[in-house]
Coordinates of C-alpha atoms in Angstrom, one line a residue:
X102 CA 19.1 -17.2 -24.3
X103 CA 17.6 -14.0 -25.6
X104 CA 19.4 -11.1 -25.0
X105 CA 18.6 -7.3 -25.2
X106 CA 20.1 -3.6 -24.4
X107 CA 18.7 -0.9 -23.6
X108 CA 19.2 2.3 -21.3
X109 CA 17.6 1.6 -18.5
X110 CA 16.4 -1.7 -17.2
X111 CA 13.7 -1.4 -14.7
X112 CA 13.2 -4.3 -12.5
X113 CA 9.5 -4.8 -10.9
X114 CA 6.7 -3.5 -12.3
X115 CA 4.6 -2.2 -8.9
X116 CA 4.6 1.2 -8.8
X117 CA 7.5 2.0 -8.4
X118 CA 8.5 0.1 -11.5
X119 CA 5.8 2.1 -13.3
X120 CA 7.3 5.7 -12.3
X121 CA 10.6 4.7 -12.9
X122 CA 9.9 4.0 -16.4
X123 CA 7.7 6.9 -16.9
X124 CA 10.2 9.3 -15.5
X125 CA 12.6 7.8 -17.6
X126 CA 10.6 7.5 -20.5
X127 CA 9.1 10.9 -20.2
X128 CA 13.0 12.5 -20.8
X129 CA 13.3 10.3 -23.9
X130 CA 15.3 7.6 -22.8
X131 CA 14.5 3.4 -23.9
X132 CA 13.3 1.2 -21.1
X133 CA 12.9 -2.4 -20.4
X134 CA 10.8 -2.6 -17.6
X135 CA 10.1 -6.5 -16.1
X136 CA 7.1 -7.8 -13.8
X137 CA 7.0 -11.1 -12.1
X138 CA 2.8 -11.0 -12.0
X139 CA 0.4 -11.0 -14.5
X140 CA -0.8 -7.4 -13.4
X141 CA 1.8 -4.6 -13.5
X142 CA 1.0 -1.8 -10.4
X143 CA 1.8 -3.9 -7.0
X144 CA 0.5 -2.9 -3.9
X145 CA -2.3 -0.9 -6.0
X146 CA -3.4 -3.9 -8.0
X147 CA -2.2 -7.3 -7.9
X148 CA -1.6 -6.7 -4.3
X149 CA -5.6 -5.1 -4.2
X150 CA -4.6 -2.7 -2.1
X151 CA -6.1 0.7 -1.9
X152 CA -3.9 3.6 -1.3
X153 CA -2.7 4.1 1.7
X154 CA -2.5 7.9 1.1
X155 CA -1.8 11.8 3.7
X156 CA -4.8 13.6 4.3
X157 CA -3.8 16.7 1.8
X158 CA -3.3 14.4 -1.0
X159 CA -6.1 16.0 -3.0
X160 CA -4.2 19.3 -2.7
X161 CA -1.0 18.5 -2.5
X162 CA 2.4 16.2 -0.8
X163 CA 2.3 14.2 -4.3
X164 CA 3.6 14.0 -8.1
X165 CA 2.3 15.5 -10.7
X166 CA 2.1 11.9 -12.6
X167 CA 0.8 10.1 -9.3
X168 CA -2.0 13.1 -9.0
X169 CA -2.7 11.9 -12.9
X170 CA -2.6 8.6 -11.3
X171 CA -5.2 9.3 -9.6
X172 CA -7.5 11.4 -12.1
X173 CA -7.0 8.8 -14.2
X174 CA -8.7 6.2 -12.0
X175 CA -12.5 8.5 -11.9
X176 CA -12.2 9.6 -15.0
X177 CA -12.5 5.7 -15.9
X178 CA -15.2 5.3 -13.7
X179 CA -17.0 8.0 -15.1
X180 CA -16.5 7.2 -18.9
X181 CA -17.5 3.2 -18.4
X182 CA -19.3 2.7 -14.9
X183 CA -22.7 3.6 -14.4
X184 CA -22.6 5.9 -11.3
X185 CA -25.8 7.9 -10.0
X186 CA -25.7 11.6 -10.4
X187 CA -24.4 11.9 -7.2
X188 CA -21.4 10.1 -7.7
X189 CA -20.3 11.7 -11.2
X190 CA -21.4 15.0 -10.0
X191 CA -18.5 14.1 -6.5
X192 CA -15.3 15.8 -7.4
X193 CA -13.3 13.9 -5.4
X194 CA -15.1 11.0 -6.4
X195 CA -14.3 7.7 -3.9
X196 CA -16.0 4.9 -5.8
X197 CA -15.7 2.5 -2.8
X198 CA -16.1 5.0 0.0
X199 CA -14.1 3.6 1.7
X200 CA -12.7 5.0 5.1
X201 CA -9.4 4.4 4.9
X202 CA -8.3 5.9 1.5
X203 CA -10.0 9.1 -0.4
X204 CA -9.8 6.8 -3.7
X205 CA -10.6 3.2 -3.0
X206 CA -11.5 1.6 -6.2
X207 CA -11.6 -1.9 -8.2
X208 CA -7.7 -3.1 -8.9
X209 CA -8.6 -4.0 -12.7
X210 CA -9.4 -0.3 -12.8
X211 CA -5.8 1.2 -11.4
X212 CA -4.3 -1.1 -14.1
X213 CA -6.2 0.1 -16.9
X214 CA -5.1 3.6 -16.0
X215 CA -1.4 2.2 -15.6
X216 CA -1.7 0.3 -18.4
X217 CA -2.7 3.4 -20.5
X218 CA 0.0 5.6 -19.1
X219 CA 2.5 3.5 -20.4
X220 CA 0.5 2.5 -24.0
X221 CA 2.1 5.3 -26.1
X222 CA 6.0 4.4 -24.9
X223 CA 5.2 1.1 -26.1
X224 CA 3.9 1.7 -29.2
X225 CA 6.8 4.1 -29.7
X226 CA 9.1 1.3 -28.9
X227 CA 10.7 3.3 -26.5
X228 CA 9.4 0.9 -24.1
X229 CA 9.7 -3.5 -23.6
X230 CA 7.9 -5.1 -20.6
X231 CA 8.8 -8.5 -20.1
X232 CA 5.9 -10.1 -18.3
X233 CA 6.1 -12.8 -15.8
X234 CA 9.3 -12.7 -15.6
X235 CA 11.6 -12.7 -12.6
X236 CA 15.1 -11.4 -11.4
X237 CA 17.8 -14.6 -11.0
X238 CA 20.9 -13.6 -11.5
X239 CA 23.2 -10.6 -12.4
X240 CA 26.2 -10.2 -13.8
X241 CA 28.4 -7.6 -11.9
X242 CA 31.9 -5.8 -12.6
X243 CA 33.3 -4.3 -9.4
X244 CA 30.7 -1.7 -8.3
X245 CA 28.7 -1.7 -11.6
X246 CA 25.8 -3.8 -13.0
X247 CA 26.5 -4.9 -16.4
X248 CA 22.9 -7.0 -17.0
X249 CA 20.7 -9.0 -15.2
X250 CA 18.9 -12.3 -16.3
X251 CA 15.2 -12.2 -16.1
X252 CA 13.2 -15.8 -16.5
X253 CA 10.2 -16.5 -16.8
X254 CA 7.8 -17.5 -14.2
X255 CA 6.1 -20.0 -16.3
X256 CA 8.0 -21.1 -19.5
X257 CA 11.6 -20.8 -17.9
X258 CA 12.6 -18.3 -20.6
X259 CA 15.5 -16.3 -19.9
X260 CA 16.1 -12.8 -21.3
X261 CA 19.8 -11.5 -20.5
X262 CA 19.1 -6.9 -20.1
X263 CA 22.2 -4.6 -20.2
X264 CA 21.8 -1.5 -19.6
X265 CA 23.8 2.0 -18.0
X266 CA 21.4 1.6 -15.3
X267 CA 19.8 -0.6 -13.1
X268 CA 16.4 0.4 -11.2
X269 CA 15.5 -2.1 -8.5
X270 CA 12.0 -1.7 -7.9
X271 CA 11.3 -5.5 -6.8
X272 CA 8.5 -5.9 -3.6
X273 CA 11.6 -7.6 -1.6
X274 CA 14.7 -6.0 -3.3
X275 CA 15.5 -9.2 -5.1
X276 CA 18.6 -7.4 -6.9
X277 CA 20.2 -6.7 -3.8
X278 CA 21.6 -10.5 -3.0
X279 CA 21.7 -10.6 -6.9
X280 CA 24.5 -8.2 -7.5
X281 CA 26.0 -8.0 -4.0
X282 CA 24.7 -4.8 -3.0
X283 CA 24.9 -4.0 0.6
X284 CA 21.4 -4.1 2.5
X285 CA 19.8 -4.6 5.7
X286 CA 16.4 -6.9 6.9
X287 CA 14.2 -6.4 9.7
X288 CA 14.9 -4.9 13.0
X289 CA 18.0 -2.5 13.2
X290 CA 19.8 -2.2 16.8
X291 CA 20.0 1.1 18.9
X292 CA 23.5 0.9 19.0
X293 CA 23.4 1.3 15.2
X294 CA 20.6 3.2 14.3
X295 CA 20.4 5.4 17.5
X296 CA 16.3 5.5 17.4
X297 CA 14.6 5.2 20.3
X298 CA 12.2 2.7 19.5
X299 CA 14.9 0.2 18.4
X300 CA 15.8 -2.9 20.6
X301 CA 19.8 -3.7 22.0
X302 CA 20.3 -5.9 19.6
X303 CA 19.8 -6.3 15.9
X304 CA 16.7 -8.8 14.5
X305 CA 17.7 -9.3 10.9
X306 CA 14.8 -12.1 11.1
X307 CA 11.8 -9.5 12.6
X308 CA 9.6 -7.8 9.9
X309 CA 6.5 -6.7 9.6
X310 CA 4.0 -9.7 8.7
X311 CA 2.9 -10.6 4.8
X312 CA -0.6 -10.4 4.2
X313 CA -2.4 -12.3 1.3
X314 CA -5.7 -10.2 1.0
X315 CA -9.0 -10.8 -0.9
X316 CA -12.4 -9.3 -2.2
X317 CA -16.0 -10.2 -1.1
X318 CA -19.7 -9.9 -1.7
X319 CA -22.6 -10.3 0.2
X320 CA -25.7 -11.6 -1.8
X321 CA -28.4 -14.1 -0.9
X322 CA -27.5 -17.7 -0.7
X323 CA -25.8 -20.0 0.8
X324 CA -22.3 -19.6 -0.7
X325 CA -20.3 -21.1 1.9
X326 CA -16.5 -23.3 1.1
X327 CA -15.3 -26.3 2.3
X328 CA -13.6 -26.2 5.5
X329 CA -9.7 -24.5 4.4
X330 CA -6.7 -26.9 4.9
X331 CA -5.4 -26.2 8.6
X332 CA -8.7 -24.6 9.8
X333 CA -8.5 -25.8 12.7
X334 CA -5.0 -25.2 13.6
X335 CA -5.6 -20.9 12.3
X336 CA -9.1 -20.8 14.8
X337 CA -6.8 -21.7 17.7
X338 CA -3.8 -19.6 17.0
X339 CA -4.0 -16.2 20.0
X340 CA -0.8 -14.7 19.7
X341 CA 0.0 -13.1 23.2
X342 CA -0.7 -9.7 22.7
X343 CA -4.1 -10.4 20.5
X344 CA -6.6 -10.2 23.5
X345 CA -8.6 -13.5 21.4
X346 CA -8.3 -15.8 18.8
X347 CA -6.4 -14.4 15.6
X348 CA -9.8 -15.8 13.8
X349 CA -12.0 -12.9 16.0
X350 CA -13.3 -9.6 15.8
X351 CA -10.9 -8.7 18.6
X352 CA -7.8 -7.3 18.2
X353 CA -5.4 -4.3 19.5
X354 CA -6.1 -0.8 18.4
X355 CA -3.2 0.0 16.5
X356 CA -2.6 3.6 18.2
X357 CA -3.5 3.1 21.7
X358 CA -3.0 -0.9 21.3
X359 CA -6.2 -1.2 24.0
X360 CA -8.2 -4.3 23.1
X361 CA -11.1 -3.5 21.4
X362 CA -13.7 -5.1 19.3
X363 CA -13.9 -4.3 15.7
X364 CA -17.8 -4.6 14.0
X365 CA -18.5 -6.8 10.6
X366 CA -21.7 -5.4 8.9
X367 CA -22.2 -6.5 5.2
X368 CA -23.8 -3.5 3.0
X369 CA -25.0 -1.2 5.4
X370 CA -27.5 1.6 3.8
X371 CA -25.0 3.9 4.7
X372 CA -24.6 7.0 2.0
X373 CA -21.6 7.0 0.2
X374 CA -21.0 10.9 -0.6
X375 CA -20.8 11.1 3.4
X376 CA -17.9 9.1 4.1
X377 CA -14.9 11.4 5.1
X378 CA -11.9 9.4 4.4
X379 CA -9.4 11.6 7.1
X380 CA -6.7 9.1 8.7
X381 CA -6.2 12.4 11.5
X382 CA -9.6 11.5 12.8
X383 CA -8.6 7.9 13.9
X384 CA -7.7 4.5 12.6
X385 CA -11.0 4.1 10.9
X386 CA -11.4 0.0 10.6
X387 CA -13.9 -0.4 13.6
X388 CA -16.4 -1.4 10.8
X389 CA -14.5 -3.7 8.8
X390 CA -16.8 -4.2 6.1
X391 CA -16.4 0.1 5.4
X392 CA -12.4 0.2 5.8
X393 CA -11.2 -1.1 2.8
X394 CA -14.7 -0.9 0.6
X395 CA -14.2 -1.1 -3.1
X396 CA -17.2 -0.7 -4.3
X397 CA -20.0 1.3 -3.0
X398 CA -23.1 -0.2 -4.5
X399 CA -25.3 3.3 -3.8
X400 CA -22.5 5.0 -5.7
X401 CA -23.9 3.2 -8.9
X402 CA -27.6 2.6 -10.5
X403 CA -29.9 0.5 -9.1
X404 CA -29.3 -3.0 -10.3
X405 CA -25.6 -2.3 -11.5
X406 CA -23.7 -4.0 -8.1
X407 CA -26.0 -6.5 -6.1
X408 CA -23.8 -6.0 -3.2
X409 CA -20.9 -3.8 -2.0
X410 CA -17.7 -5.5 -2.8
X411 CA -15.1 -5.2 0.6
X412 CA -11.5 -5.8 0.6
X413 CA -9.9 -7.9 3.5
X414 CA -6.8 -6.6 5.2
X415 CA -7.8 -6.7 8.1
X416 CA -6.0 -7.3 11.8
X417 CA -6.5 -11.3 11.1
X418 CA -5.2 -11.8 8.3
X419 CA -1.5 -10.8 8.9
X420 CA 0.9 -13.7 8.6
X421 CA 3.2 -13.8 11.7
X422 CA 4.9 -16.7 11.8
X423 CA 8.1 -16.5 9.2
X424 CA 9.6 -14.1 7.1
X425 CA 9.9 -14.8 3.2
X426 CA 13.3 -12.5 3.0
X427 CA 16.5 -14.5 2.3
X428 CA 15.3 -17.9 2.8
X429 CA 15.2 -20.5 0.3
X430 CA 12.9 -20.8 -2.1
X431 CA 11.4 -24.1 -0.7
X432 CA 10.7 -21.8 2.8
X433 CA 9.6 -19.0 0.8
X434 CA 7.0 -21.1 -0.9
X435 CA 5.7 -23.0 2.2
X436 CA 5.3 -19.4 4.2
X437 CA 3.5 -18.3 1.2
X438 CA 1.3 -21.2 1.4
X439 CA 0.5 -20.6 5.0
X440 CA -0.3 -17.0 4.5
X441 CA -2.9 -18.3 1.7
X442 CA -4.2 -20.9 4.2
X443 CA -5.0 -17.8 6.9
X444 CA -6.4 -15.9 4.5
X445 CA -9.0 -19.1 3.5
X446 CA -9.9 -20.0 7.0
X447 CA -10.8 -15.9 8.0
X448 CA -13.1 -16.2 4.9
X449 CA -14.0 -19.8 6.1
X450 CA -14.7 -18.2 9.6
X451 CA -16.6 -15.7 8.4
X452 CA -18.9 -17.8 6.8
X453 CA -19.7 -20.2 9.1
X454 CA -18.5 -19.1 13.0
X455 CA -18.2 -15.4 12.6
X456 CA -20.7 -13.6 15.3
X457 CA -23.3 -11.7 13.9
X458 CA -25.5 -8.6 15.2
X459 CA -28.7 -10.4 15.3
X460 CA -27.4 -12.9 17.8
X461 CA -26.6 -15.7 15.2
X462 CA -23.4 -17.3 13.6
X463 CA -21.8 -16.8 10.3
X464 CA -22.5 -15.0 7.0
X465 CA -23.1 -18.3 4.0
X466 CA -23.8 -14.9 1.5
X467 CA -20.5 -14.0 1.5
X468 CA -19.0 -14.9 -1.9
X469 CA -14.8 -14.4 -3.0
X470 CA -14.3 -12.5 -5.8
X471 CA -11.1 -13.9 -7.4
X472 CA -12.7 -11.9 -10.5
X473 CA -12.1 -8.9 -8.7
X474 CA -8.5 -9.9 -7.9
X475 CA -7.9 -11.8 -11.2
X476 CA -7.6 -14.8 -10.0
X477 CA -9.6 -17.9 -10.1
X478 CA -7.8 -19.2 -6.3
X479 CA -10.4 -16.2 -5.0
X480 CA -7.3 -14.6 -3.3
X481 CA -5.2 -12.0 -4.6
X482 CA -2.8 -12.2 -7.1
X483 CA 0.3 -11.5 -5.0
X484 CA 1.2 -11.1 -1.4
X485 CA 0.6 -8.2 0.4
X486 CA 4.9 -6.9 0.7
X487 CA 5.3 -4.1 3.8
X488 CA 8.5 -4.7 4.1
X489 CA 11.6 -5.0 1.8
X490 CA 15.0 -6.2 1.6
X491 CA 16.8 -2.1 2.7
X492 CA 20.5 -0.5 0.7
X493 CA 22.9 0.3 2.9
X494 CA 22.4 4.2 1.4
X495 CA 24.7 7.3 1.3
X496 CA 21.8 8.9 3.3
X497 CA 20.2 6.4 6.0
X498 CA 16.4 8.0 7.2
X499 CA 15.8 6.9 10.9
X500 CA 13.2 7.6 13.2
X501 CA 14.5 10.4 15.1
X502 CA 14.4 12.4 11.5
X503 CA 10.6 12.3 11.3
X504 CA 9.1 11.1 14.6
X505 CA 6.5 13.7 16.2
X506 CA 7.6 12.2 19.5
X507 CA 11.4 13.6 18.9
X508 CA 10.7 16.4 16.4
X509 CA 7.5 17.9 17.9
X510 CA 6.4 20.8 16.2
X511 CA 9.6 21.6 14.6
X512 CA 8.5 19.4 12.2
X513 CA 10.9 16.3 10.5
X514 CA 14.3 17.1 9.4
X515 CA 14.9 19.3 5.3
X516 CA 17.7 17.2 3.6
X517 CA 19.4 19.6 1.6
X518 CA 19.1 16.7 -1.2
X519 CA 15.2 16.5 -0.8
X520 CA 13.6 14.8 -4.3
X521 CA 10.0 14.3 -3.2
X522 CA 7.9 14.5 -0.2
X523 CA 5.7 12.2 1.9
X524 CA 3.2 11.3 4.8
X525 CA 1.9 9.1 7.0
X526 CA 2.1 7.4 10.5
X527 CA 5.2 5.2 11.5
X528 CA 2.7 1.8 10.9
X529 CA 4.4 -1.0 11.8
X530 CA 2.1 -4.6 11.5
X531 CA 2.7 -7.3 14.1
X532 CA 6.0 -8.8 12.9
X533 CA 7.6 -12.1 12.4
X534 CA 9.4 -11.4 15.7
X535 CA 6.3 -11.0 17.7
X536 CA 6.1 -7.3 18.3
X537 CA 2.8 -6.0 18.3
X538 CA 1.9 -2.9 16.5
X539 CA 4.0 0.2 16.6
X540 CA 1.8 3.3 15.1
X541 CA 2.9 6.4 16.1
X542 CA 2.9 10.1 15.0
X543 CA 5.0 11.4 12.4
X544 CA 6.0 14.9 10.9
X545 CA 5.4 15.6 7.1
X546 CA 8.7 14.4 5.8
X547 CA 10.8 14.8 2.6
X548 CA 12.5 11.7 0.9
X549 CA 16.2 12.6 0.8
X550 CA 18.6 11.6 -2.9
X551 CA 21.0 9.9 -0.5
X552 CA 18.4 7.1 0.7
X553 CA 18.2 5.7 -2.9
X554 CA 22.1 5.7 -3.8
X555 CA 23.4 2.6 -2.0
X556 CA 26.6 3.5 -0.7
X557 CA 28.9 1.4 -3.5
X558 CA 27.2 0.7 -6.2
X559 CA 27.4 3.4 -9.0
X560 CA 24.6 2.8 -11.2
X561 CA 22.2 0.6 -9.2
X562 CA 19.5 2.4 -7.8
X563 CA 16.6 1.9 -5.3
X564 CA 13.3 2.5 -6.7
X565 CA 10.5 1.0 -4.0
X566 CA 10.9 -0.2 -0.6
X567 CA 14.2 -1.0 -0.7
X568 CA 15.7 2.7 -0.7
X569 CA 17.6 3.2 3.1
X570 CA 14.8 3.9 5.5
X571 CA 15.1 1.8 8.3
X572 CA 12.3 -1.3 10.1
X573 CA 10.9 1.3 11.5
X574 CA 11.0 4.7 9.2
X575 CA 9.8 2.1 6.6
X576 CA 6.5 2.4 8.4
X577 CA 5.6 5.8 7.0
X578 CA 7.7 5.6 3.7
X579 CA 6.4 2.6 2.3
X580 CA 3.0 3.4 1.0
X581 CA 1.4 4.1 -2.4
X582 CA 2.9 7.6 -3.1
X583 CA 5.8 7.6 -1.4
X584 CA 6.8 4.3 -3.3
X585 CA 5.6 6.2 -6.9
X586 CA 7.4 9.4 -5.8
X587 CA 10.5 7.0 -5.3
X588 CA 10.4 5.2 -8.3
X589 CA 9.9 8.1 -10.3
X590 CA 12.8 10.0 -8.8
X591 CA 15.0 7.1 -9.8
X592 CA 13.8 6.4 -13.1
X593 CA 14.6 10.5 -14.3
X594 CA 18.1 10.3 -12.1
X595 CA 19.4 7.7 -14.3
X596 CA 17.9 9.7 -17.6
X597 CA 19.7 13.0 -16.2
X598 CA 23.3 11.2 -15.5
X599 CA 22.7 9.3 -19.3
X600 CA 22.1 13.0 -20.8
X601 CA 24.8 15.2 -18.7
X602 CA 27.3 12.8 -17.8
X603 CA 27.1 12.9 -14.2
X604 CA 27.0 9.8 -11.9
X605 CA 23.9 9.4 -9.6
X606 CA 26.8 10.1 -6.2
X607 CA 28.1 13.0 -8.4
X608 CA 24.4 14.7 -8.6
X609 CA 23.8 14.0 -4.9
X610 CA 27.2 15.4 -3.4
X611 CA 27.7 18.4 -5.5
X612 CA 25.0 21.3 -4.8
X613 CA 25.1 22.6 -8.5
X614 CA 25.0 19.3 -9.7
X615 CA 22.3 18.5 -7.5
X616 CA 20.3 21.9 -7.6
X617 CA 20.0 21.5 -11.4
X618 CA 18.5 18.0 -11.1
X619 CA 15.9 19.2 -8.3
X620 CA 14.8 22.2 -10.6
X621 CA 14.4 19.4 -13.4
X622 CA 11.9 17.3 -11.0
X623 CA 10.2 20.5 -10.1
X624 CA 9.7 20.9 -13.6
X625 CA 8.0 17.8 -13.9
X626 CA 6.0 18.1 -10.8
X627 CA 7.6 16.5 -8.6
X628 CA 7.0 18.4 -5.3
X629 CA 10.6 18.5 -3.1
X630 CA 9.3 20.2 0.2
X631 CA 6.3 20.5 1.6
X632 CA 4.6 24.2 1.6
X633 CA 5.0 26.8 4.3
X634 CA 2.2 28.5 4.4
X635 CA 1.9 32.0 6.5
X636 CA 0.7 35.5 6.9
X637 CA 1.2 37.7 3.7

């Protein structure tokens, strides 16, 4: 077995992973960073998600390293894509317009630009990434993390990391179980939590459903697959609250949960530098085909893209019926598996039943693009994670912090131990439980030290999903920049307790302590409270 020490040993490369060991790195401290996929960046890339992002992000509400984040990305599509005029003259350039994100772009491009942020730590040797390779066991000393063996997904290699600290930034908080870490799944009770929207009792079993998504084309031809394992079985599936078939353009609204029918047009002539990508103005996936757009084909030459290319996560393809969180591996697999099957018969459905404006059935042009994804499966490369394994933190955030419902304008509640800042709706997916969506209004809100500090363990810390929000506050915390801001926070918390001494509890429960840590982050850009703009 292969063993190696370091500082800091960063565990899941999403992005989380990848701030963590650039906030680390950036304050000069060695980093062994691991990823279980062949693509570093998560939900961004190997997940093909598009950010999920507020609507000030282009102003403000983020890092300084996630707003390079985003430069990054159209500065590469300006140095190697051919766009029109239009598009490189677009400041806020959206290469997919897409509705649902201000940036929605090609994953192989987000990794590039993640890829590159971390090239000069590597060549410095500052920096080891050990890729695919997964978390399997840890070796623990009381309330301290002495290493953690990594093994490879496909050789079995294992790799034994110490290190002072320990950075879980795993989709699922696999470190949790690992080193005995105190945590939570699923649906907290009212009794515990004391949020309204809570049930009486606890559903450990009840999150929000996996998705496996994927990228299409539309170009002429008949492209169409064999019929998916289990088609049948997915086309009669109607869970109660659906209005239809789960294989169907009808589905609940998210906000208002009415019934309503959502509209599939491939590469409408629609213009790109139009689309206003504002989540305030509603939901924005009544034309599914413009949601979650990747690729814009009128943002480029003529002749560079034959067809827009869409990304599918969409209503249909959520995966309801079991939770991959604390099962065995066997069950893990075979929910997996079942996910992947969904997402197949959608596409399959699409192709061949799917209703179309002109009266007919089915759309044989529309091609997967497991190039897009980087896979040759045509799905992508991982599952779709909302919702992790949760600490049990010094500082638990619960819905009556940050709902608009219970806040109103007074706005979500200032931790005194604010590091960061985030936004969006409390968007909760149909669950494993079989709730139906719960997307409601929340407050700007901060994103306190506490929630990332399990309550024990002294140099473990939360760097993704798993930090202490709760089933339901995880609905606004878990997206794209929050989860950087997080990781990020993390990785330069374990850098400042390596250079002053300090444990991460000691920073968070002292106010000097903890005010000379804030003032570093505000050095580096990290915003820790939103702005309060007024009359002057």
């Amino acid at each position: 077995m292969q063993e190696l020490k370091t500082d800091i040993l960063v565990v899941g490369g999403g992005l989380g992973g990848v701030a963590a060991a650039l906030g680390a790195l950036a304050l000069g401290r060695s980093v062994v960073m691991s990823e279980e996929y062949d693509w570093i960046g998560g939900q961004l890339t190997s997940q093909a998600v598009p950010p999920d992002e507020h609507t000030w992000v282009e102003r403000f509400g983020v890092t300084r390293r996630y707003r390079a984040l985003r430069n990054g990305i159209r500065r590469y599509y300006r140095d190697h894509y051919p766009l029109t005029e239009g598009a490189r003259a677009w400041d806020e350039l959206n290469p997919g317009a897409g509705w649902v994100s201000r940036i929605c772009a090609e994953p192989r491009v987000g990794l590039a630009v993640l890829e590159a942020m971390l090239a000069p730590y590597r060549a410095g040797g500052l920096l080891t990434v050990l890729q695919p390779y997964r978390p399997v066991a840890a070796d623990t000393q009381g309330d301290t993390v002495g290493a953690v063996t990594l093994r490879h997904r496909d050789t079995g290699h294992e790799v034994t990391v110490q290190a002072a600290y320990v950075i879980d930034a795993t989709e699922l908080g696999d470190l949790l179980p690992l080193t005995g870490t105190d945590y939570v799944t699923g649906f907290e009770s009212q009794s515990d939590t004391g949020e309204p929207s809570a049930p009486a009792t606890a559903q450990p079993a009840n999150v929000q459903a996996v998705s496996i998504c994927f990228a299409v084309d539309h170009v002429d031809g008949d492209h169409t697959l064999d019929k998916p394992r289990n088609y049948d079985h997915w086309r009669s599936v109607q869970p109660h609250f659906w209005g239809g078939p789960l294989l169907g353009f009808k589905a609940p609204h998210p906000r208002t949960l009415e019934i309503v029918e959502r509209s599939f047009t491939p590469n409408p002539d629609d213009d790109p530098l139009l689309v206003d990508a504002d989540q305030r103005k509603g939901g924005g996936d009544m034309n599914l085909w413009t949601f979650r757009r990747i690729a814009a084909r009128r943002n480029f030459v003529p002749g560079a893209y034959a067809s827009d290319i869409c990304l599918v996560n969409w209503p249909m393809i959520d995966y309801m019926e079991g939770t991959i969180l604390d099962v065995s591996e066997a069950e893990k697999a075979h929910h997996l598996e079942r996910a992947a099957e969904l997402s197949y018969s959608v596409f399959h459905w699409l192709q061949t039943e799917a209703p179309r404006e002109d009266g007919g059935t089915g759309f044989p042009g529309l091609r997967l693009r497991g190039d897009i994804t980087g896979t040759t499966r045509g799905l992508a490369m991982a599952p779709y994670i909302r919702e992790s394994r949760r600490i049990l933190g010094v500082t638990r955030i619960v819905e009556q912090h940050l709902s608009h419902a219970v806040r109103g304008d007074q706005g979500a509640v200032r931790y005194r131990d604010s590091v960061g800042v985030g936004m969006y709706r409390i968007d909760l997916h149909p669950s494993t439980g079989g709730d139906n969506y719960i997307d409601v209004p929340s407050c700007p809100f901060e994103i306190p030290l506490g929630a990332l500090l399990p309550r024990r363990m002294k140099n473990l810390l939360a760097g993704g999903k798993n930090i202490a929000t709760t089933h339901i506050t995880n609905g606004c915390y878990r997206l794209h920049p929050v989860e950087w801001n997080v990781g990020e926070v993390a990785g330069m918390l374990a850098a400042h307790c390596l250079a002053t001494g300090a444990m991460p509890h000691q920073v968070q429960a002292d106010d000097t302590r903890l005010a000379t840590f804030q003032a570093l982050l505000q050095r580096a850009g990290v915003e820790i409270h939103w702005p309060d703009v007024r009359a002057y």
